[in-house]
């Protein structure tokens, strides 16, 4: 059974940085595509960044140049380094895993989800 546990969310001021982590267990981590998503109150969940099993990445336009997704297959951990944070980045952030090849920012691509970690950015 796939288990994903996010951590690292916090309240920061605009311009600050945070690093989110997602600890994975219960499956062969390095065979899975992984993604970070976020959901603000009253809005749909949206893809932020994704990384495939070979380490290739894709980002939402809104975070390009500010966020970096990475994975440590030895530690079964996914990361999201977030720099130059803006108030509009405020949301619950989720990590997700997909057994499919490739990578995607589409919510429907992923079957396994964590419980989320809250990021709040104040102006």
XYZ file of C-alpha atoms in Angstrom:
123
model
C 0.000 0.000 0.000
C 1.384 3.359 -1.053
C 1.866 5.823 1.778
C 2.892 9.441 1.264
C 3.574 11.830 4.130
C 4.278 15.501 3.461
C 6.103 17.864 5.792
C 7.770 21.261 5.767
C 4.776 23.538 5.393
C 4.859 26.768 7.363
C 3.885 30.421 7.449
C 6.392 32.737 5.792
C 6.560 36.269 4.468
C 6.548 37.071 0.777
C 9.983 36.580 -0.724
C 10.842 33.794 1.673
C 11.675 30.159 1.020
C 10.458 26.765 2.143
C 11.378 23.183 1.352
C 8.642 20.595 1.371
C 9.370 16.906 1.767
C 7.304 13.840 0.962
C 8.309 10.526 2.495
C 7.127 7.548 0.482
C 6.693 3.938 1.533
C 4.911 0.765 0.565
C 6.055 0.587 -3.049
C 9.075 0.701 -5.326
C 9.534 4.453 -5.155
C 11.978 4.882 -7.985
C 9.578 3.257 -10.454
C 6.954 5.915 -9.915
C 6.307 9.323 -11.396
C 5.871 11.853 -8.584
C 4.179 15.223 -8.428
C 3.436 18.187 -6.204
C -0.012 19.742 -6.268
C -1.704 22.521 -4.366
C -5.210 23.558 -3.495
C -6.264 26.948 -2.198
C -9.633 27.455 -0.470
C -12.443 27.555 -3.017
C -10.183 26.539 -5.882
C -9.493 23.317 -7.713
C -6.376 21.288 -7.052
C -3.642 22.209 -9.514
C -0.356 20.681 -10.568
C 2.759 22.537 -9.469
C 5.665 20.298 -10.456
C 6.287 16.752 -11.592
C 9.303 14.475 -11.943
C 9.503 11.173 -13.753
C 11.483 8.076 -12.819
C 14.462 9.328 -14.856
C 14.532 12.710 -13.151
C 13.002 14.805 -15.897
C 10.820 17.613 -14.612
C 7.944 19.883 -15.614
C 6.493 22.923 -13.870
C 3.388 25.030 -13.897
C 4.037 28.408 -15.514
C 3.169 30.156 -12.252
C 6.133 28.595 -10.422
C 8.775 28.260 -13.135
C 12.071 29.717 -12.030
C 10.989 29.788 -8.378
C 10.227 26.170 -7.464
C 12.422 23.110 -7.922
C 11.246 19.519 -7.626
C 13.732 16.770 -6.871
C 13.780 13.208 -5.653
C 16.162 11.114 -3.600
C 15.535 7.518 -4.579
C 17.874 6.204 -1.877
C 15.746 7.909 0.783
C 12.374 7.394 -0.948
C 11.772 11.106 -0.577
C 10.406 13.800 -2.849
C 11.238 17.473 -2.345
C 9.903 20.832 -3.444
C 12.209 23.796 -2.926
C 10.132 26.960 -3.048
C 11.878 30.331 -3.358
C 10.606 33.868 -3.845
C 7.267 32.872 -2.374
C 4.233 35.012 -3.126
C 0.903 35.347 -1.286
C -0.765 33.563 -4.206
C 1.311 30.481 -3.386
C -0.740 30.067 -0.213
C -2.400 26.644 -0.343
C -2.404 23.116 0.967
C 0.365 21.255 -0.845
C 0.062 17.578 -1.684
C 2.450 15.037 -3.097
C 1.197 12.293 -5.375
C 2.503 9.115 -6.968
C 1.701 7.467 -10.261
C 2.774 4.100 -11.607
C 2.489 5.464 -15.140
C 5.543 6.248 -17.200
C 6.352 9.841 -18.079
C 5.168 12.765 -15.980
C 2.114 14.975 -15.778
C 0.582 17.947 -13.990
C -2.879 16.494 -14.433
C -4.579 15.453 -11.201
C -6.167 12.430 -12.860
C -2.738 10.963 -13.698
C -2.159 10.096 -10.038
C -3.806 7.492 -7.873
C -1.959 7.899 -4.571
C -2.010 11.071 -2.501
C -0.656 12.330 0.788
C -2.650 14.257 3.390
C -1.074 17.609 2.584
C 0.985 20.290 4.311
C -0.123 23.915 4.641
C 1.891 26.768 3.151
C 0.851 30.304 4.030
C 2.604 33.321 2.529
C 1.848 36.753 3.948
C 2.510 40.058 2.218
